[in-house]
PDB file of C-alpha atoms and ligand atoms in Angstrom:
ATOM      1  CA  UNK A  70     -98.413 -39.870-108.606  1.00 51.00           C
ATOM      2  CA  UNK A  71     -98.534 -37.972-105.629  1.00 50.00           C
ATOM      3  CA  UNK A  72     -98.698 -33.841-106.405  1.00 83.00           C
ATOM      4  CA  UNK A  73     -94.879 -33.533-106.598  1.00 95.00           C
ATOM      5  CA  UNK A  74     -93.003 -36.416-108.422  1.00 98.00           C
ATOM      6  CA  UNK A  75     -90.326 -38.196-105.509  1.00 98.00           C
ATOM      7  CA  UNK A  76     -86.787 -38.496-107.014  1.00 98.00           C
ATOM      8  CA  UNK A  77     -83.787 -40.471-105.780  1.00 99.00           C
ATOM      9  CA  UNK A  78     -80.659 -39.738-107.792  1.00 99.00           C
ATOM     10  CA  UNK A  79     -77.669 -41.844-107.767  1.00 98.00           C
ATOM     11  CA  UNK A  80     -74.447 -40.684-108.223  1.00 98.00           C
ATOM     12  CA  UNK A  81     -70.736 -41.758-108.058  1.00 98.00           C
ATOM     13  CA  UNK A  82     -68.957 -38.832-108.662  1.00 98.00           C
ATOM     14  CA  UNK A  83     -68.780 -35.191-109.068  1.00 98.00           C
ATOM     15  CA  UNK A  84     -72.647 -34.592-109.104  1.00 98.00           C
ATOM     16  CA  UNK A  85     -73.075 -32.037-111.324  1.00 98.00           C
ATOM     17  CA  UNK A  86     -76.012 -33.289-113.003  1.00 98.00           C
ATOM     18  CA  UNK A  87     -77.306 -33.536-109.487  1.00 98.00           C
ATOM     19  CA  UNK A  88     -76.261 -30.119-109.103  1.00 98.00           C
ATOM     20  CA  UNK A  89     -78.351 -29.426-111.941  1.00 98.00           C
ATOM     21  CA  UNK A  90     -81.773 -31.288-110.663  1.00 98.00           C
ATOM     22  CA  UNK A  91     -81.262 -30.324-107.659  1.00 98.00           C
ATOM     23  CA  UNK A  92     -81.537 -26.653-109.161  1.00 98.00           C
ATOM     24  CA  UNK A  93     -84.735 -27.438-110.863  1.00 98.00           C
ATOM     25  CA  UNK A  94     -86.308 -28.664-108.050  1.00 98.00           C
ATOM     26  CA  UNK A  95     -85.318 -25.002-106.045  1.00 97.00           C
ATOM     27  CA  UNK A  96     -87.813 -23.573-108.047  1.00 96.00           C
ATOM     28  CA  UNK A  97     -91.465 -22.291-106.779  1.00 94.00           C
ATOM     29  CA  UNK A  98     -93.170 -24.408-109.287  1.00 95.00           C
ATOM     30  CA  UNK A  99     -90.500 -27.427-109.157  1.00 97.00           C
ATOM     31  CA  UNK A 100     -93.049 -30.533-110.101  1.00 98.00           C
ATOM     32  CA  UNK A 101     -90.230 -33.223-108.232  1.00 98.00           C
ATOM     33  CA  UNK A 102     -88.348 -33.137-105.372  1.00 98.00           C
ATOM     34  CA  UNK A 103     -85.236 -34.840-104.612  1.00 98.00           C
ATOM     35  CA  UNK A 104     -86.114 -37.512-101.459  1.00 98.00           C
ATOM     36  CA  UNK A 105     -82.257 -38.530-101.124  1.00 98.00           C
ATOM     37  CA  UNK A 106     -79.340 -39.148-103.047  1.00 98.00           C
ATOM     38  CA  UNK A 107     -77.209 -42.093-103.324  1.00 98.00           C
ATOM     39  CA  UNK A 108     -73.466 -43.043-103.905  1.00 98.00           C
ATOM     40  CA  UNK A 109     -72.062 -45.848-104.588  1.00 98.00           C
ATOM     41  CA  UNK A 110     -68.384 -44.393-103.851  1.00 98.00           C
ATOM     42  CA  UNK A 111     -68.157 -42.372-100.297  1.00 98.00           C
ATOM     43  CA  UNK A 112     -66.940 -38.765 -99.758  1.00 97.00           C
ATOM     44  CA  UNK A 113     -67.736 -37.958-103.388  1.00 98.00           C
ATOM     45  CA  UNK A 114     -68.476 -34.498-104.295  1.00 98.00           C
ATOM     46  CA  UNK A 115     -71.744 -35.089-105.353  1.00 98.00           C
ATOM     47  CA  UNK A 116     -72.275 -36.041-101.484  1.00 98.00           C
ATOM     48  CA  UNK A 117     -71.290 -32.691-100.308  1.00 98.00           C
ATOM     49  CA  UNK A 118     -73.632 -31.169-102.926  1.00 98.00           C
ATOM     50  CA  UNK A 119     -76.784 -33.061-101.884  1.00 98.00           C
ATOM     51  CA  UNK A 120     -75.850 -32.253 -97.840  1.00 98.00           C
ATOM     52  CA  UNK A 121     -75.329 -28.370 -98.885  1.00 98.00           C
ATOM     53  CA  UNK A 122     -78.650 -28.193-100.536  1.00 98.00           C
ATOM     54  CA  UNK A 123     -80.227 -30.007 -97.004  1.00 98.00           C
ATOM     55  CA  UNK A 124     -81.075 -33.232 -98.615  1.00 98.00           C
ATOM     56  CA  UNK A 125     -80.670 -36.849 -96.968  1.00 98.00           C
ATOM     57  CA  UNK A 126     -77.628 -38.894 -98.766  1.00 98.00           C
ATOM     58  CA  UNK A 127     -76.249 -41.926 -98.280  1.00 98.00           C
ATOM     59  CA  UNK A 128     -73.451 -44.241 -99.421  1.00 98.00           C
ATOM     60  CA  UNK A 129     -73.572 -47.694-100.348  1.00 98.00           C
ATOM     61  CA  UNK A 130     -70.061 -48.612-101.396  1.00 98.00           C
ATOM     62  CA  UNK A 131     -70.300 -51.310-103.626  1.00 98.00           C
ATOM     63  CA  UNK A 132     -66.453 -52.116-102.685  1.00 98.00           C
ATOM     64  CA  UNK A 133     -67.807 -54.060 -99.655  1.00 98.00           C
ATOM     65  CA  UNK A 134     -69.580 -56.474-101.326  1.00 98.00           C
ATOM     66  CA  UNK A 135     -69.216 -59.908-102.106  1.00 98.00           C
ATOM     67  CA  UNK A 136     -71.631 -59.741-105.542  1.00 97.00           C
ATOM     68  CA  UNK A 137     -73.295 -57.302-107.598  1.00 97.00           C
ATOM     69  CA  UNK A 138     -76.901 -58.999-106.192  1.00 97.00           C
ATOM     70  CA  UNK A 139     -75.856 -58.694-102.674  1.00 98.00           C
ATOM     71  CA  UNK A 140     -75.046 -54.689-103.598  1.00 98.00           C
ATOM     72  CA  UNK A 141     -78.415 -53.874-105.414  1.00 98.00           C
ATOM     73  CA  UNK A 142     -80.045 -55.662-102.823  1.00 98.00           C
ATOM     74  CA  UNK A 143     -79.038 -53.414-100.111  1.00 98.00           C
ATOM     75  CA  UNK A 144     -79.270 -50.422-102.503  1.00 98.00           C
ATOM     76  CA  UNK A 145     -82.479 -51.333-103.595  1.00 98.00           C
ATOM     77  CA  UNK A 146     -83.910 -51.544-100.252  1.00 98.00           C
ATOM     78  CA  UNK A 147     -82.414 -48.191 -99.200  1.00 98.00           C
ATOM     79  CA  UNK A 148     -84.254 -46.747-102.419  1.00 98.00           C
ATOM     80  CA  UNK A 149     -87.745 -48.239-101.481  1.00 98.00           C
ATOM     81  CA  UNK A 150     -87.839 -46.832 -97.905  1.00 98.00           C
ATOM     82  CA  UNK A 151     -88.058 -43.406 -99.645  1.00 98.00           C
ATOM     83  CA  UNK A 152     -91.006 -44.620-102.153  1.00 98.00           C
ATOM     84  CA  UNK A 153     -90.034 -43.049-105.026  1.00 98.00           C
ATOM     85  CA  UNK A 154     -91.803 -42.102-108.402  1.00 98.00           C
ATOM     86  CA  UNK A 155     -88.630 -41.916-109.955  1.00 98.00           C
ATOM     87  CA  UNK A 156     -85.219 -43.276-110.230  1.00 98.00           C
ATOM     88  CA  UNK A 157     -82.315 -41.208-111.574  1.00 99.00           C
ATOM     89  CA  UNK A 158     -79.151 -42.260-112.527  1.00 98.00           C
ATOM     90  CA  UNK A 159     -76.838 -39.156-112.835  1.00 98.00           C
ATOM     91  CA  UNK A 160     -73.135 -40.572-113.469  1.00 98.00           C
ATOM     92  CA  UNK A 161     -74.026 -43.647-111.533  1.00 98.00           C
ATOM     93  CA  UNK A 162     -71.206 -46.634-113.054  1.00 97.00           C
ATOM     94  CA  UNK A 163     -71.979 -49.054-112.250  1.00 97.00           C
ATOM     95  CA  UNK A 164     -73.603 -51.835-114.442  1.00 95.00           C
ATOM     96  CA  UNK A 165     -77.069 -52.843-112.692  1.00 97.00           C
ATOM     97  CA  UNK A 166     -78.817 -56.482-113.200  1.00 97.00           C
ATOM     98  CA  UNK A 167     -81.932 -57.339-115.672  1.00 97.00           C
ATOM     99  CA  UNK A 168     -83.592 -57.801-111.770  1.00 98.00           C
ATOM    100  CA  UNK A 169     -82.555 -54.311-110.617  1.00 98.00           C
ATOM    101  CA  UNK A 170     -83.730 -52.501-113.592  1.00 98.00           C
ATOM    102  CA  UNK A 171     -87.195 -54.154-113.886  1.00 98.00           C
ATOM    103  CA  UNK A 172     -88.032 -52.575-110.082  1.00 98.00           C
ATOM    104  CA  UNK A 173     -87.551 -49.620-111.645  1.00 98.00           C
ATOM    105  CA  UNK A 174     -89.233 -50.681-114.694  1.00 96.00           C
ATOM    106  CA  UNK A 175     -90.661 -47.212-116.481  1.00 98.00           C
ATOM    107  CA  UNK A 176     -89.751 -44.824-113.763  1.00 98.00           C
ATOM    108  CA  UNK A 177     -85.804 -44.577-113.768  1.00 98.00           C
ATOM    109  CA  UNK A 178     -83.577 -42.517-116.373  1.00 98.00           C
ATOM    110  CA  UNK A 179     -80.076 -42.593-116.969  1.00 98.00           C
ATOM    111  CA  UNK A 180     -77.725 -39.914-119.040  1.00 98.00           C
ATOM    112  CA  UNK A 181     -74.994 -40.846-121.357  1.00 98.00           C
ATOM    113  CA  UNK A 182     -72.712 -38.305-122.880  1.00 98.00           C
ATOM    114  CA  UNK A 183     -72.964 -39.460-126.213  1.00 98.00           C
ATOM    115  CA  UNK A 184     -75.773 -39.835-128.957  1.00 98.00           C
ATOM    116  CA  UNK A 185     -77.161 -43.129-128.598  1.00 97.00           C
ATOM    117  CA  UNK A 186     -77.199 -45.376-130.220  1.00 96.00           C
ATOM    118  CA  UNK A 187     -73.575 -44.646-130.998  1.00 97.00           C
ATOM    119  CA  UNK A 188     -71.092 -45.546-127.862  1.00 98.00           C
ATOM    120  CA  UNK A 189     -72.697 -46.703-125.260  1.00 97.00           C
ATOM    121  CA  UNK A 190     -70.284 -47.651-122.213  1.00 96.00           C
ATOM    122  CA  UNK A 191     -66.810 -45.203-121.111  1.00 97.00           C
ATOM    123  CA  UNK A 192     -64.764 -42.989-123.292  1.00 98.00           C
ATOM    124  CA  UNK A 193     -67.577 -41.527-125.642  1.00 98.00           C
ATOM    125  CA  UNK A 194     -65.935 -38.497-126.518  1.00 98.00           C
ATOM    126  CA  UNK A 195     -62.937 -39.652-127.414  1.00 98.00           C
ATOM    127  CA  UNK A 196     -64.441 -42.515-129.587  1.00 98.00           C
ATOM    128  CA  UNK A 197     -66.372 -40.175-131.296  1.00 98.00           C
ATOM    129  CA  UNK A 198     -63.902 -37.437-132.204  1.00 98.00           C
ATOM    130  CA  UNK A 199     -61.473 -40.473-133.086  1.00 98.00           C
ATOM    131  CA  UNK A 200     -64.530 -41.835-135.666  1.00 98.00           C
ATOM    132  CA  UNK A 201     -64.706 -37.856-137.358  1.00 98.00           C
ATOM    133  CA  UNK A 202     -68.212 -37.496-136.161  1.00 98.00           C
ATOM    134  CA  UNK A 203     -69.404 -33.907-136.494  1.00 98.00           C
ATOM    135  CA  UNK A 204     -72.140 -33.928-133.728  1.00 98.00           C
ATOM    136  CA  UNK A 205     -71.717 -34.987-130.087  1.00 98.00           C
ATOM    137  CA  UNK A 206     -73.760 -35.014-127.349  1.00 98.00           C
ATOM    138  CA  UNK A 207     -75.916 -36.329-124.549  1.00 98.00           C
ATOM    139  CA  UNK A 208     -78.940 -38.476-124.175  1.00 98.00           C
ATOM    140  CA  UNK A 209     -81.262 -38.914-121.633  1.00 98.00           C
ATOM    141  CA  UNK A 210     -82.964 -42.356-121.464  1.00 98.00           C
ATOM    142  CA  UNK A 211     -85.445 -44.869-120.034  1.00 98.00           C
ATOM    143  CA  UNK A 212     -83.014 -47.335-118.178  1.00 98.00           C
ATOM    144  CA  UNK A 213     -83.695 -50.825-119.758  1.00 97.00           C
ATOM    145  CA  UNK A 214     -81.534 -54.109-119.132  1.00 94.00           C
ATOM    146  CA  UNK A 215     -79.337 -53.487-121.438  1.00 93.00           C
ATOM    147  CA  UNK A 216     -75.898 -51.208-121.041  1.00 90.00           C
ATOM    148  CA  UNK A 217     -76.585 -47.508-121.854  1.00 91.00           C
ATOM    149  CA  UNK A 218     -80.308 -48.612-123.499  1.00 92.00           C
ATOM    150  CA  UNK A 219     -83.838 -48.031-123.519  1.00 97.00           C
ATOM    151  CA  UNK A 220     -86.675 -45.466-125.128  1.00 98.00           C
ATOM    152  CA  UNK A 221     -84.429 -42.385-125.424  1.00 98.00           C
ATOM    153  CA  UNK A 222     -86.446 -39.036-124.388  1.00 98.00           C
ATOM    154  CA  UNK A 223     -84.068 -36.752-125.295  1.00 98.00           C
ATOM    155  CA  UNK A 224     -80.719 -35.861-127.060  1.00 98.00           C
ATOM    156  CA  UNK A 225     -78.881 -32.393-126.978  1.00 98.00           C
ATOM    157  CA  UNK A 226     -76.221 -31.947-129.841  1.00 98.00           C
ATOM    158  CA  UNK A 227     -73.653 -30.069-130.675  1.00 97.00           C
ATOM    159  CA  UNK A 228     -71.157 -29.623-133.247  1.00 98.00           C
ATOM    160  CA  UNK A 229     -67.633 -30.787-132.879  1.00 98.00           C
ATOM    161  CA  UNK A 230     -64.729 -28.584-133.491  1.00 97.00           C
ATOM    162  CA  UNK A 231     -61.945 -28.921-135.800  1.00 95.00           C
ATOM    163  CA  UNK A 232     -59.431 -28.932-132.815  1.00 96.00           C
ATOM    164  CA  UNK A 233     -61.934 -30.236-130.076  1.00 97.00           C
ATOM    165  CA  UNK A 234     -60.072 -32.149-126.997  1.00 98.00           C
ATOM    166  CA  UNK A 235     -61.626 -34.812-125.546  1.00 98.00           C
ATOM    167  CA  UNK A 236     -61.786 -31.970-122.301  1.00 98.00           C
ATOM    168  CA  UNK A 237     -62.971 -28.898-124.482  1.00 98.00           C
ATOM    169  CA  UNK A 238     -65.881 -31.578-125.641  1.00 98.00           C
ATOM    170  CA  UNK A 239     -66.985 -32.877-122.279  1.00 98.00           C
ATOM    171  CA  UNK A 240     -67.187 -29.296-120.753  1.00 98.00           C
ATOM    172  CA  UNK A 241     -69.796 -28.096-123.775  1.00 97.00           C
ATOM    173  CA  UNK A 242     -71.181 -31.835-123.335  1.00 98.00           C
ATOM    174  CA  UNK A 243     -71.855 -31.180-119.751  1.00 98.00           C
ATOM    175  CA  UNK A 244     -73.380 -27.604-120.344  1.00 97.00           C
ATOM    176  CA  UNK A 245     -76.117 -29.591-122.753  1.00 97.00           C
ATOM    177  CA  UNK A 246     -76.520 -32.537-120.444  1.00 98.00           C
ATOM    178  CA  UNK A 247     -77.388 -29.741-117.247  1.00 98.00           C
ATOM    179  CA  UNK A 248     -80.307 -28.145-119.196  1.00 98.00           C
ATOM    180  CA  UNK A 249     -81.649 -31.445-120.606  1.00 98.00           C
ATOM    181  CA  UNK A 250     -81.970 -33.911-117.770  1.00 98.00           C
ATOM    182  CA  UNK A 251     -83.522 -31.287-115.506  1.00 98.00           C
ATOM    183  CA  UNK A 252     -86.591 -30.780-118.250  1.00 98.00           C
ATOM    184  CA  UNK A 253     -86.907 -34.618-118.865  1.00 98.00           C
ATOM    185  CA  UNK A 254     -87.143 -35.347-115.475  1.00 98.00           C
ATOM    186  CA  UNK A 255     -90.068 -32.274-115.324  1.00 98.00           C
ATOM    187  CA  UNK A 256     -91.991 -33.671-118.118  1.00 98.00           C
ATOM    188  CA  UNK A 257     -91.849 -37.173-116.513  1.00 98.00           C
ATOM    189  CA  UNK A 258     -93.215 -35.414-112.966  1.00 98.00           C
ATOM    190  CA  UNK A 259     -96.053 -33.719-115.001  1.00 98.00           C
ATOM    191  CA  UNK A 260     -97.192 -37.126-116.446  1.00 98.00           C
ATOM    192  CA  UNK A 261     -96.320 -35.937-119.575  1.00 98.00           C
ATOM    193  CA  UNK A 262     -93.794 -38.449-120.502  1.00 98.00           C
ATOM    194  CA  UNK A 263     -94.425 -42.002-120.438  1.00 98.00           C
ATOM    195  CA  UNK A 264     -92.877 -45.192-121.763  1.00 98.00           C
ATOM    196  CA  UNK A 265     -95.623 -47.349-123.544  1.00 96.00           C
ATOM    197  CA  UNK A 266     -94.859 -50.403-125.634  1.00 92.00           C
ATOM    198  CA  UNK A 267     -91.330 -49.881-127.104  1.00 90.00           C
ATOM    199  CA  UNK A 268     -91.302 -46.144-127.305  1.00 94.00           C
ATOM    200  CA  UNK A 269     -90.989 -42.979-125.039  1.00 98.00           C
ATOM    201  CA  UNK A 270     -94.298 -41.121-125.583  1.00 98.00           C
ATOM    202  CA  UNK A 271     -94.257 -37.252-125.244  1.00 98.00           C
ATOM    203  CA  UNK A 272     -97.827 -35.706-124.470  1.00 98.00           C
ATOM    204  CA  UNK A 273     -98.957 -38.970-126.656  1.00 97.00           C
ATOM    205  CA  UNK A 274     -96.298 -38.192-129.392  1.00 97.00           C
ATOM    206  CA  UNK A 275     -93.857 -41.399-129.686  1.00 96.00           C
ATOM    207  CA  UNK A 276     -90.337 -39.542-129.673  1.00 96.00           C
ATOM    208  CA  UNK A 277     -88.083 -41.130-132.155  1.00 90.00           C
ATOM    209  CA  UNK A 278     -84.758 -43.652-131.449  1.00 92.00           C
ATOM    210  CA  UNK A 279     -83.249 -40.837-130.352  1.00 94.00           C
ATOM    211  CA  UNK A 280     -85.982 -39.267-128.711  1.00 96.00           C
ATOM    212  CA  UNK A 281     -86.436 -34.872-128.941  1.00 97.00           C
ATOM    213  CA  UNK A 282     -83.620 -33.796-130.658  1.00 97.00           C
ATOM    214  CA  UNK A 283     -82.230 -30.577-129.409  1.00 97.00           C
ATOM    215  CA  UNK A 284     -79.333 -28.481-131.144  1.00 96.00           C
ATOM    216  CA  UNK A 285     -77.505 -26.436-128.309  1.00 94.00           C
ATOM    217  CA  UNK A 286     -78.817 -23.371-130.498  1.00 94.00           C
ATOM    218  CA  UNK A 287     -82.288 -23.762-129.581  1.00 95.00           C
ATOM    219  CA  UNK A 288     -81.585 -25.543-125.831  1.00 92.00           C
ATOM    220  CA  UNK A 289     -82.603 -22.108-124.179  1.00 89.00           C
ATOM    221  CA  UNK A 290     -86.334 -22.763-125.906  1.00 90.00           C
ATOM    222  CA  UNK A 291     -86.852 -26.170-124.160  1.00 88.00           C
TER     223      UNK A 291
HETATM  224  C1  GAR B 385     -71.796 -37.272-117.054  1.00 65.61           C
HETATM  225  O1  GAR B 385     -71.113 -36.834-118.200  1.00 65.61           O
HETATM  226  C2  GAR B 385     -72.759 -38.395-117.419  1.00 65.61           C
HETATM  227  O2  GAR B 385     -73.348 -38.229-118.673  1.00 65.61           O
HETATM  228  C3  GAR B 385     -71.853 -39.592-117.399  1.00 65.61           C
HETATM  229  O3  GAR B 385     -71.033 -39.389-116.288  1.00 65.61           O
HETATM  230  C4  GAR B 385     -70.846 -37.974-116.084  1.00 65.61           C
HETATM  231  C5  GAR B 385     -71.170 -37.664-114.648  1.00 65.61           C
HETATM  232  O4  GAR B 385     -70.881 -36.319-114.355  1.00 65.61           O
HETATM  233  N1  GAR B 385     -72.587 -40.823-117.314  1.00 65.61           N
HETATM  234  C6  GAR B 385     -72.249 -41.938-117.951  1.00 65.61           C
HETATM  235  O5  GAR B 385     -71.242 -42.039-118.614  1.00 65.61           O
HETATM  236  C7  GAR B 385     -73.219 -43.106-117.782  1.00 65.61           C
HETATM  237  N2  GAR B 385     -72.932 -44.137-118.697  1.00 65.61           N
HETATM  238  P1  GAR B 385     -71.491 -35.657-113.040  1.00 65.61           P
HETATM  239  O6  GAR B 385     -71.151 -36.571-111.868  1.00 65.61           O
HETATM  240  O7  GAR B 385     -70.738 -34.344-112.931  1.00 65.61           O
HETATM  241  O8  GAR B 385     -72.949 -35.477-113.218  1.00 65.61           O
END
């Protein structure tokens, strides 16, 4: 890997996990660097974020294609020309092929707001205040074929409230997901995090099915 870890982030939205990275990768000793981010919806906010922090974006709007292949194939050749390390997905929605994800094999992360295993796919929040769950959260994952799936590296938690909205729970959601997909994608770009045979492997430690788990009490120690 070259000295600093190359990351292309994918978006659709509002961007503030990117926000978040792109944060991380201000600082002196940032060990990645955001090469370009990518949308597959235009004039999303998460554009305007990427272009006020100076770095190249693009859209490719999947709208104006025929098929899912013909989309990831244009997508995945606007990836290569910038040679990443590293592929992050960071409120990218759109489901990607078996062929897609094994480019990527290893090197590309996704976060879902919820604590995987439990609902993968849209709604999370609601589905698990409506189930009585007492923890929610966020995950950060190795991307494998499958929906929301793969080694987990990490999962922030935090308790739900007695009169928790499906709103009040994303916001303290989000807060968790900002501070843990930055230091994933660090300990990936320090060669510190790898995924070998069926498991994420921290500095040779094989994380668990739900990879570090972090209460929001201790985040600020990661
Ligand atoms: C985040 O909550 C992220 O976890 C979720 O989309 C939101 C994007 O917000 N991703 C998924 O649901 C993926 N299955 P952002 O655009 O402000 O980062």
């Amino acid at each position: 890997m070259a000295t600093q870890c190359s990351v292309v982030v994918l978006i659709s939205g509002s961007g503030s996990n990117l926000q978040s990275l792109i944060d991380a990768s201000q600082h002196s000793d940032a060990p990645f660097k955001i090469a370009a981010v990518i949308s597959n919806r235009p004039n999303v906010k998460g554009l305007s974020r990427a272009s006020a922090a100076g770095i190249t974006s693009q859209c490719v709007d999947h709208t104006e294609y025929a098929s899912r292949e013909a989309f990831e194939a244009d997508l995945a050749a606007l990836i290569d020309q910038y040679q990443p390390d590293c592929v992050v997905l960071a409120g990218f929605m759109r489901i990607l092929t078996a062929s897609f994800v094994s480019r990527y094999e290893r090197r590309m992360f996704n976060i879902h707001p919820s604590l995987l295993p439990k609902y993968p796919g849209l709604n999370t929040h609601q589905r698990a205040i409506d189930a009585g769950d007492q923890l929610a959260g966020a995950t950060v994952h190795f991307v494998s074929a499958e929906l929301d799936a793969g080694p987990p590296a990490i999962q922030g938690q935090i308790a739900i409230e007695p009169n928790d909205t499906v709103d009040s729970l994303s916001k303290r959601v989000l807060k968790i997901e900002h501070k843990i997909y930055p230091k994933v994608i660090e300990w990936f770009s320090r060669g510190r995090l790898v995924w070998q045979d069926d498991a994420a492997l921290l500095d040779g430690t094989p994380l668990g099915a739900q990879g570090k788990i972090v209460a929001w009490e201790d985040i600020s120690t990661l």
